[in-house]
mmCIF file of C-alpha atoms in Angstrom:
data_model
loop_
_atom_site.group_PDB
_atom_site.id
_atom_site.type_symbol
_atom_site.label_atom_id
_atom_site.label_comp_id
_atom_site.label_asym_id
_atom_site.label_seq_id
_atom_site.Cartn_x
_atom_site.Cartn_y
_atom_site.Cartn_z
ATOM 1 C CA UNK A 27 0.000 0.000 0.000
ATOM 2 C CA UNK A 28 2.708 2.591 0.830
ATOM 3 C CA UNK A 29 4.743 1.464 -2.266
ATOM 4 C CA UNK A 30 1.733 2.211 -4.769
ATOM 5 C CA UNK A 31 1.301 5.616 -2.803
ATOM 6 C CA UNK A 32 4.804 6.145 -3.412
ATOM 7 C CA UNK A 33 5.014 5.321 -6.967
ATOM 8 C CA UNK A 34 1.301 7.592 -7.251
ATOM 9 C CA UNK A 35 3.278 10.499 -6.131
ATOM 10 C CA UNK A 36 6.471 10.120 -8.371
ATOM 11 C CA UNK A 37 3.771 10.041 -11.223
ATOM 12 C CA UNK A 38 2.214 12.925 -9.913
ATOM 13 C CA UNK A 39 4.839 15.310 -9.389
ATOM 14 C CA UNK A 40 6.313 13.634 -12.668
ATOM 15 C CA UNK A 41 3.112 15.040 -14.289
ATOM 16 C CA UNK A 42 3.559 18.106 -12.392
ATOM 17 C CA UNK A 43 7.171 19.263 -13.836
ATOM 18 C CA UNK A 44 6.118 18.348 -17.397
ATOM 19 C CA UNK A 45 3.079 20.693 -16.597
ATOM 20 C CA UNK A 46 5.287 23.377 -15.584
ATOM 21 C CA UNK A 47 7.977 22.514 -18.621
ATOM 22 C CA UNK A 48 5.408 23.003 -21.275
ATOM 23 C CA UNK A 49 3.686 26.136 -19.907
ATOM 24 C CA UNK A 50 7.309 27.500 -19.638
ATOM 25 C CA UNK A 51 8.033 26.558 -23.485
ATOM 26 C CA UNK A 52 4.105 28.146 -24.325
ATOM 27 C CA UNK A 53 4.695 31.185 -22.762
ATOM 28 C CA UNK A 54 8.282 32.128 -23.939
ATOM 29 C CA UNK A 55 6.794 31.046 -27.381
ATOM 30 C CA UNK A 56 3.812 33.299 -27.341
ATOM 31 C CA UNK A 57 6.929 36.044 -26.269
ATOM 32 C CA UNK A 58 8.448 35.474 -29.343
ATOM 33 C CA UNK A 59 5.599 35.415 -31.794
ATOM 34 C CA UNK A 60 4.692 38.778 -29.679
ATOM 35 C CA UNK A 61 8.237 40.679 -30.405
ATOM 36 C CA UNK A 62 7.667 39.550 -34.497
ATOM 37 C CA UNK A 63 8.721 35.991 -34.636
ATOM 38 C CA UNK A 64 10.251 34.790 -37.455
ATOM 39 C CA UNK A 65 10.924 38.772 -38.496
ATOM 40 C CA UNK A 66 12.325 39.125 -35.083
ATOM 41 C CA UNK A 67 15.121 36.148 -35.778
ATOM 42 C CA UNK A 68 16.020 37.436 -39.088
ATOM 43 C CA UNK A 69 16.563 40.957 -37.518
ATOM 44 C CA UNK A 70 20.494 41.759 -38.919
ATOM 45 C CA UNK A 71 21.241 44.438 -36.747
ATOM 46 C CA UNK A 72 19.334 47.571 -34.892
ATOM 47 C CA UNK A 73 20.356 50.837 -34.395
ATOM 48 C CA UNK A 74 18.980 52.353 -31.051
ATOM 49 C CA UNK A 75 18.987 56.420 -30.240
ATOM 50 C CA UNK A 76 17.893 57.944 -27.330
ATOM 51 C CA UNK A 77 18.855 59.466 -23.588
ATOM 52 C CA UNK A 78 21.034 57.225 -21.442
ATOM 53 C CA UNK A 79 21.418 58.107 -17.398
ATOM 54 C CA UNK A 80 23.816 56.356 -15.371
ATOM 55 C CA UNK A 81 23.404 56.465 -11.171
ATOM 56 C CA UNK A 82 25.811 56.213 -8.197
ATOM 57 C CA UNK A 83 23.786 55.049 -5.234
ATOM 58 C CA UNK A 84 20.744 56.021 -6.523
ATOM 59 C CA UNK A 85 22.088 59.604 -7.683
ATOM 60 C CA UNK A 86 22.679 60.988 -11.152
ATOM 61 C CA UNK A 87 26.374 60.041 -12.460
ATOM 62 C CA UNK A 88 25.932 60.857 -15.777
ATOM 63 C CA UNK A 89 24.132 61.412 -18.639
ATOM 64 C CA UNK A 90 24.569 61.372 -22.488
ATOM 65 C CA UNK A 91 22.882 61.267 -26.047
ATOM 66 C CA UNK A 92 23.389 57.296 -26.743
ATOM 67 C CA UNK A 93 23.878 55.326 -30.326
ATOM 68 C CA UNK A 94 23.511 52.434 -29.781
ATOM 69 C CA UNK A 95 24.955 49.924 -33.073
ATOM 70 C CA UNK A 96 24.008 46.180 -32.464
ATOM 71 C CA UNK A 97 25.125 43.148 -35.059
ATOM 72 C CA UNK A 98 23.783 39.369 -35.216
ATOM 73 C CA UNK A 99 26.414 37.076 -36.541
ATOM 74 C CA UNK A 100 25.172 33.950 -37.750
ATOM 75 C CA UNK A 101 24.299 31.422 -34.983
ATOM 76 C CA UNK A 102 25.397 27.655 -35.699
ATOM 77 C CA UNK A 103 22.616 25.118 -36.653
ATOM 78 C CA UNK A 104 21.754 23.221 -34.206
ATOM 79 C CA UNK A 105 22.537 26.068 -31.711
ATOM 80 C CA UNK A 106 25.671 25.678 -29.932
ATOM 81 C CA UNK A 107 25.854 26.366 -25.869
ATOM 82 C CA UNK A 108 28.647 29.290 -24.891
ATOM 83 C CA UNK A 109 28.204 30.526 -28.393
ATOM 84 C CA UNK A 110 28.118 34.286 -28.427
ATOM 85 C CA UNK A 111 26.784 36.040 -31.780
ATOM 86 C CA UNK A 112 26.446 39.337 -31.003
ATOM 87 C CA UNK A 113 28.680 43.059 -31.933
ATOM 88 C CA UNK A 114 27.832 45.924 -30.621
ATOM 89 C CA UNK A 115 28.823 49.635 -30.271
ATOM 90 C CA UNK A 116 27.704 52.585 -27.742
ATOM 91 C CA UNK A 117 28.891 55.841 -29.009
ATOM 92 C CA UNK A 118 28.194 58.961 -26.892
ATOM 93 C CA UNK A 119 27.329 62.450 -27.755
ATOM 94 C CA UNK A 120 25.503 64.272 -30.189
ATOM 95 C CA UNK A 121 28.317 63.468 -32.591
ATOM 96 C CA UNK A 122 29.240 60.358 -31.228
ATOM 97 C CA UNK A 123 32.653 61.611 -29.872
ATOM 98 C CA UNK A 124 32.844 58.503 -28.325
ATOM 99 C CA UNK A 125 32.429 54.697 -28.290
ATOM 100 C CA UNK A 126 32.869 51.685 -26.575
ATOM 101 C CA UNK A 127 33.205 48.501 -28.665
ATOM 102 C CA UNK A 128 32.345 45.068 -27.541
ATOM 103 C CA UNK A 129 32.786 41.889 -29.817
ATOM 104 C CA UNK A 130 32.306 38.675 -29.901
ATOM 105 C CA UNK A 131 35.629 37.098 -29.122
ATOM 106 C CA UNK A 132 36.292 38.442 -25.827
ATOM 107 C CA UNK A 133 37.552 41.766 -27.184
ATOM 108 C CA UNK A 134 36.747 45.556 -26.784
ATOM 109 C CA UNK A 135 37.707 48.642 -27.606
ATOM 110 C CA UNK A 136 37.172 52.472 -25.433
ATOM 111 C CA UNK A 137 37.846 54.865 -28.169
ATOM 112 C CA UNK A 138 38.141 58.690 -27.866
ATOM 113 C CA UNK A 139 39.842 61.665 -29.587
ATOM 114 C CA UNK A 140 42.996 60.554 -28.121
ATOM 115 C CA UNK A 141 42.800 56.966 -29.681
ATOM 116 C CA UNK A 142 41.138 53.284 -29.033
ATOM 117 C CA UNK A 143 42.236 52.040 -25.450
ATOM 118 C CA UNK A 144 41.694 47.766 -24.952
ATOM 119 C CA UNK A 145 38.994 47.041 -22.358
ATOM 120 C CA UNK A 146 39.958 45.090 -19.760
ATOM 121 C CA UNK A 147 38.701 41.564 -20.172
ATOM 122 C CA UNK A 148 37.053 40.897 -16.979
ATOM 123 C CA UNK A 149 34.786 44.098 -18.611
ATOM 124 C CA UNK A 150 33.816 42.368 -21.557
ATOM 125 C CA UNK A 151 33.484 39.252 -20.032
ATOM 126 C CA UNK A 152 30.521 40.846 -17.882
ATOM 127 C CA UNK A 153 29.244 42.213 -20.747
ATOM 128 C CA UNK A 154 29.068 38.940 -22.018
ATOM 129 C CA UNK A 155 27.154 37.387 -19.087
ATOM 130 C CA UNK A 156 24.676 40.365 -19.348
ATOM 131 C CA UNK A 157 23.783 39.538 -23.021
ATOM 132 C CA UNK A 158 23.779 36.018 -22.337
ATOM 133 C CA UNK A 159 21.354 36.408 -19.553
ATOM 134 C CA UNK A 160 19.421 39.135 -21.956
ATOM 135 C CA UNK A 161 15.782 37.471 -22.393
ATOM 136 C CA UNK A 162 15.908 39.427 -26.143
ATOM 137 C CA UNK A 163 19.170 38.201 -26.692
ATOM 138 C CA UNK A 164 18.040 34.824 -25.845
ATOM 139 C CA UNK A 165 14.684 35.071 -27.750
ATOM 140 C CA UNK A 166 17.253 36.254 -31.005
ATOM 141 C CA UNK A 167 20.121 33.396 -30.597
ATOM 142 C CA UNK A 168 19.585 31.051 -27.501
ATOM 143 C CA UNK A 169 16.196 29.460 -27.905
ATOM 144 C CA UNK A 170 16.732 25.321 -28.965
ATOM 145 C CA UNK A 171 19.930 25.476 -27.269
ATOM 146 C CA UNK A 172 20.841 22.415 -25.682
ATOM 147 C CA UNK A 173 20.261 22.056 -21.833
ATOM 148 C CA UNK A 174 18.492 25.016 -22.138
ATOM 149 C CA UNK A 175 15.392 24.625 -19.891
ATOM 150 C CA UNK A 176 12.595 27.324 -19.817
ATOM 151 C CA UNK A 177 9.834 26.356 -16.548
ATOM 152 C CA UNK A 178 6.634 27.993 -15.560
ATOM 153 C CA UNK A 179 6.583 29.904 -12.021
ATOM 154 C CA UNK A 180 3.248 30.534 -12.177
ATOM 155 C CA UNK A 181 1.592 33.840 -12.474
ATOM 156 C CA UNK A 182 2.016 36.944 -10.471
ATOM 157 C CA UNK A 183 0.982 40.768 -10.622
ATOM 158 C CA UNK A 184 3.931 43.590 -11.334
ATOM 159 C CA UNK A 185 3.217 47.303 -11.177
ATOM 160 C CA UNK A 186 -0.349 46.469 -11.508
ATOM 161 C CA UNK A 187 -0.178 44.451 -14.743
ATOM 162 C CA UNK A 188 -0.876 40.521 -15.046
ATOM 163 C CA UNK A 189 2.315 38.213 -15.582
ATOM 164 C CA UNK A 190 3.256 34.988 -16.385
ATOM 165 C CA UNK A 191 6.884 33.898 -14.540
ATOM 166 C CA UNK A 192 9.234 31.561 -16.782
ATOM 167 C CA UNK A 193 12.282 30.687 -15.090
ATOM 168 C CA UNK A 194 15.036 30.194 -18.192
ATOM 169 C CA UNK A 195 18.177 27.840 -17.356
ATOM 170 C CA UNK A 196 20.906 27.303 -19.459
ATOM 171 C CA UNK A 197 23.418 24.346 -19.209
ATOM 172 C CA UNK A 198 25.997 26.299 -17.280
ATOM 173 C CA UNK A 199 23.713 26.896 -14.461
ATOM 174 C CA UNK A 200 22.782 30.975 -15.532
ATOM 175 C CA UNK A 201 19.104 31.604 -14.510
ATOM 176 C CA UNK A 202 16.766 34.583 -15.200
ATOM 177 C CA UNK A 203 13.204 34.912 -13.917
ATOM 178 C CA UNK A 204 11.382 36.964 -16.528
ATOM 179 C CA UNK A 205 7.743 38.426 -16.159
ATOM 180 C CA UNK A 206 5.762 37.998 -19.628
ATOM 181 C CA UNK A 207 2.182 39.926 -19.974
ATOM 182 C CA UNK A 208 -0.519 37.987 -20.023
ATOM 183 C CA UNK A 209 -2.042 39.501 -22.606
ATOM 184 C CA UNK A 210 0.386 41.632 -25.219
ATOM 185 C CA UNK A 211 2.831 38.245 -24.187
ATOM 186 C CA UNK A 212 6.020 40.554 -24.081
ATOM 187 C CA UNK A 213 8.613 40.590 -21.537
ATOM 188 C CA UNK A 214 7.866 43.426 -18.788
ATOM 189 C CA UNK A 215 10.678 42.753 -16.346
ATOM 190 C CA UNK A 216 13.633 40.041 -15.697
ATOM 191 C CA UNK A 217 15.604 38.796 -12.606
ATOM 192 C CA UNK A 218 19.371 37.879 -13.395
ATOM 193 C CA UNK A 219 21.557 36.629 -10.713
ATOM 194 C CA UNK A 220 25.127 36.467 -11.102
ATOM 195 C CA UNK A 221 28.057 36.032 -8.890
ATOM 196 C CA UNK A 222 31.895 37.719 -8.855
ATOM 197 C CA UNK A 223 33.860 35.653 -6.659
ATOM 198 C CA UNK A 224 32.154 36.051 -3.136
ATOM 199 C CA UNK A 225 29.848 38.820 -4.051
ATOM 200 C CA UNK A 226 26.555 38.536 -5.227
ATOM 201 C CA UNK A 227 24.430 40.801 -7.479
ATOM 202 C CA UNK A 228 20.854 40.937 -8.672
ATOM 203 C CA UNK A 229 19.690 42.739 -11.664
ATOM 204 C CA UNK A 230 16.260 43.599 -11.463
ATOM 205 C CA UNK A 231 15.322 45.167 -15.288
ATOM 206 C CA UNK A 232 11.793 46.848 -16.023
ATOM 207 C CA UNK A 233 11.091 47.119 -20.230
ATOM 208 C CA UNK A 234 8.346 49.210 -21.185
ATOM 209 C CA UNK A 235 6.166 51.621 -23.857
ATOM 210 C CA UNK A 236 6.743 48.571 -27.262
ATOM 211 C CA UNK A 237 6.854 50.100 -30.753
ATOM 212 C CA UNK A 238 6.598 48.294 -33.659
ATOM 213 C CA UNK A 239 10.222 49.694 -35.153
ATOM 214 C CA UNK A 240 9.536 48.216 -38.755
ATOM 215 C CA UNK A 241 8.232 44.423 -40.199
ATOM 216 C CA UNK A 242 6.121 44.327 -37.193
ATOM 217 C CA UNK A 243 9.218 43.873 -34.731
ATOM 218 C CA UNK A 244 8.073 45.147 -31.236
ATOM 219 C CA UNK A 245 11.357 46.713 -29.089
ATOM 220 C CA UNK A 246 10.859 48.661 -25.560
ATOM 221 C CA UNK A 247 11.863 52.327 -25.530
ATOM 222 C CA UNK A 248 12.195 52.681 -21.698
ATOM 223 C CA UNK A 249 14.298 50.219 -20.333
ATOM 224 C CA UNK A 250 15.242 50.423 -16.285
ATOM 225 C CA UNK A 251 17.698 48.080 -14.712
ATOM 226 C CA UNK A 252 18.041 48.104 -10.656
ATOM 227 C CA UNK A 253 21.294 46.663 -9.193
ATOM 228 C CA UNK A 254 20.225 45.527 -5.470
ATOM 229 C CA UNK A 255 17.414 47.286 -5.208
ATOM 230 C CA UNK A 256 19.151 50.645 -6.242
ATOM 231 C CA UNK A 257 18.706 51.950 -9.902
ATOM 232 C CA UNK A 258 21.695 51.684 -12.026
ATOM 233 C CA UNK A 259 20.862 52.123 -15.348
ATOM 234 C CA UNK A 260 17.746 53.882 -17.934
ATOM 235 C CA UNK A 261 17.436 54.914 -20.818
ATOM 236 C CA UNK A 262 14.860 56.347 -22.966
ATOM 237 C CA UNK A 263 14.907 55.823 -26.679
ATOM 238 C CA UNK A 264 13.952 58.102 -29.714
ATOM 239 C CA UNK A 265 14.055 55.730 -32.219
ATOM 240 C CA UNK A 266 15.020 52.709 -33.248
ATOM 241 C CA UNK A 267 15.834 50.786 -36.713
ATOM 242 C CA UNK A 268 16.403 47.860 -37.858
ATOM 243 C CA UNK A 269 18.395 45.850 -40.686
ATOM 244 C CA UNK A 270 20.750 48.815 -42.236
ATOM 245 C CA UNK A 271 23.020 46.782 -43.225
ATOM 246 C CA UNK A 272 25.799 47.795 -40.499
ATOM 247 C CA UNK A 273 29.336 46.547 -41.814
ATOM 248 C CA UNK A 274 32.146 45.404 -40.130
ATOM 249 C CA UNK A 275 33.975 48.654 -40.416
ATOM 250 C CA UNK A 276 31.537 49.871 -37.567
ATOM 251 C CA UNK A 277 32.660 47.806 -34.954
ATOM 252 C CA UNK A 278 36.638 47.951 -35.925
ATOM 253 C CA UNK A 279 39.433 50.367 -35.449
ATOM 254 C CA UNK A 280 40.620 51.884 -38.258
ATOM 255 C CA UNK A 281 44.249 51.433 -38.673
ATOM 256 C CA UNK A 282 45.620 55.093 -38.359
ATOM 257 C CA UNK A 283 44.383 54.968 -34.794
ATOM 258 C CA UNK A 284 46.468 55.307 -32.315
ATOM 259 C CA UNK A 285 46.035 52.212 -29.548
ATOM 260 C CA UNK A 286 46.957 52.941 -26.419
ATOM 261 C CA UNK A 287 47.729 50.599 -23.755
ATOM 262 C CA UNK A 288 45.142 48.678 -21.679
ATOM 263 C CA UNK A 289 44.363 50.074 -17.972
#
């Protein structure tokens, strides 16, 4: 008697996870059909514009007109896991006086008048780890990854709006909680933890006001992101445009530049 109760729990909960599994794979599918689906993964590259504040314990630091170039490179089919396809470049100013360039082998650049200064590496590592924790970045390149899991948390209520929680894990253990509208299906906020040496950090990050920016791709143009509890990050977005055709000369230093050596 208490080895068929046994076995009728193992069933049930057995039942229960695949219950959770496929609601998780539902939802993050009705996401992407809600950002454009198959026009969102043959989006090239995007070119963001817009009002970028920075914040040092929850006061101003800094503040600049933002360009913001993004690339997709070509993601291996079936998708590969630790594969990063993505280039981009911030430039700051009015007339972009300034950039910082991240690519995809564990390279970036800080250029200014004075010349193109290396980034450290542990820098564009983390940028890394942001992108691949990124749920658009995952909706663009990560989705049929191996080991990648995507489970159903339920549903909750954020900021007075109706959400659906999908916990996304990868095969190297990176989790994000992100908080899908029930009804327009798009992503409204995300949960990444990550972890540098002893220290801990949660990003907390809020997307908001959708456009379509062309072929019926939606894209937020307020983003927020919260680093324990204390803003870090927003930016507010004029436009945005997609597939221009941005070359590789964009996200390259030319070779009269002057390099200057790494901090």
């Amino acid at each position: 008697m208490m080895l068929r109760a046994l076995f009728t729990g193992l069933v049930a909960l057995s039942a229960f996870a695949e219950t959770f599994a496929a609601r998780g794979e539902r939802v993050v599918k009705e996401a992407l059909a809600a950002v454009g689906g198959d026009r969102y993964l043959a989006m090239n590259d995007r070119i963001e514009r817009g009002r970028a504040y920075s914040f040092h314990r929850e006061r101003l630091s800094g503040l600049s007109r933002t360009t913001i170039y993004t690339r997709y490179l070509v993601r291996p089919e079936p998708p590969v896991p630790g594969f990063f396809g993505l280039r981009l470049r911030q430039a700051l100013g009015k007339k972009e006086e300034s950039a910082v360039v991240f690519l995809e082998d564990l390279k970036g650049w800080d250029i200014t008048y004075r010349g193109a200064r290396p980034i450290p590496d542990e820098d564009v590592q983390r940028f890394q780890e942001g992108q691949l924790r990124n749920v658009f970045y995952i909706l663009r390149m990560r989705l049929g990854e191996p080991g990648l899991i995507l489970e159903s948390k339920g549903s909750d209520v954020v900021d007075n709006q109706p959400a659906e929680l999908v916990d996304i894990t990868d095969s190297e253990n990176r989790v994000i909680r992100v908080w899908f509208h029930q009804t327009t299906k798009l992503p409204i906020r995300q949960l990444a933890v990550r972890r540098e040496g002893p220290d801990r950090f949660e990003d907390l990050t809020f997307y908001s006001k959708y456009r379509d920016v062309g072929d019926g791709v939606q894209w937020p143009y307020t983003m927020l992101r919260q680093r324990d509890g204390a803003t870090a990050f927003e930016i507010f977005l004029d436009s945005v445009e997609i597939n221009q055709g941005l070359d590789d000369t964009l996200f390259t230093v030319s070779g009269d530049t002057k390099i200057l050596k790494k901090k």
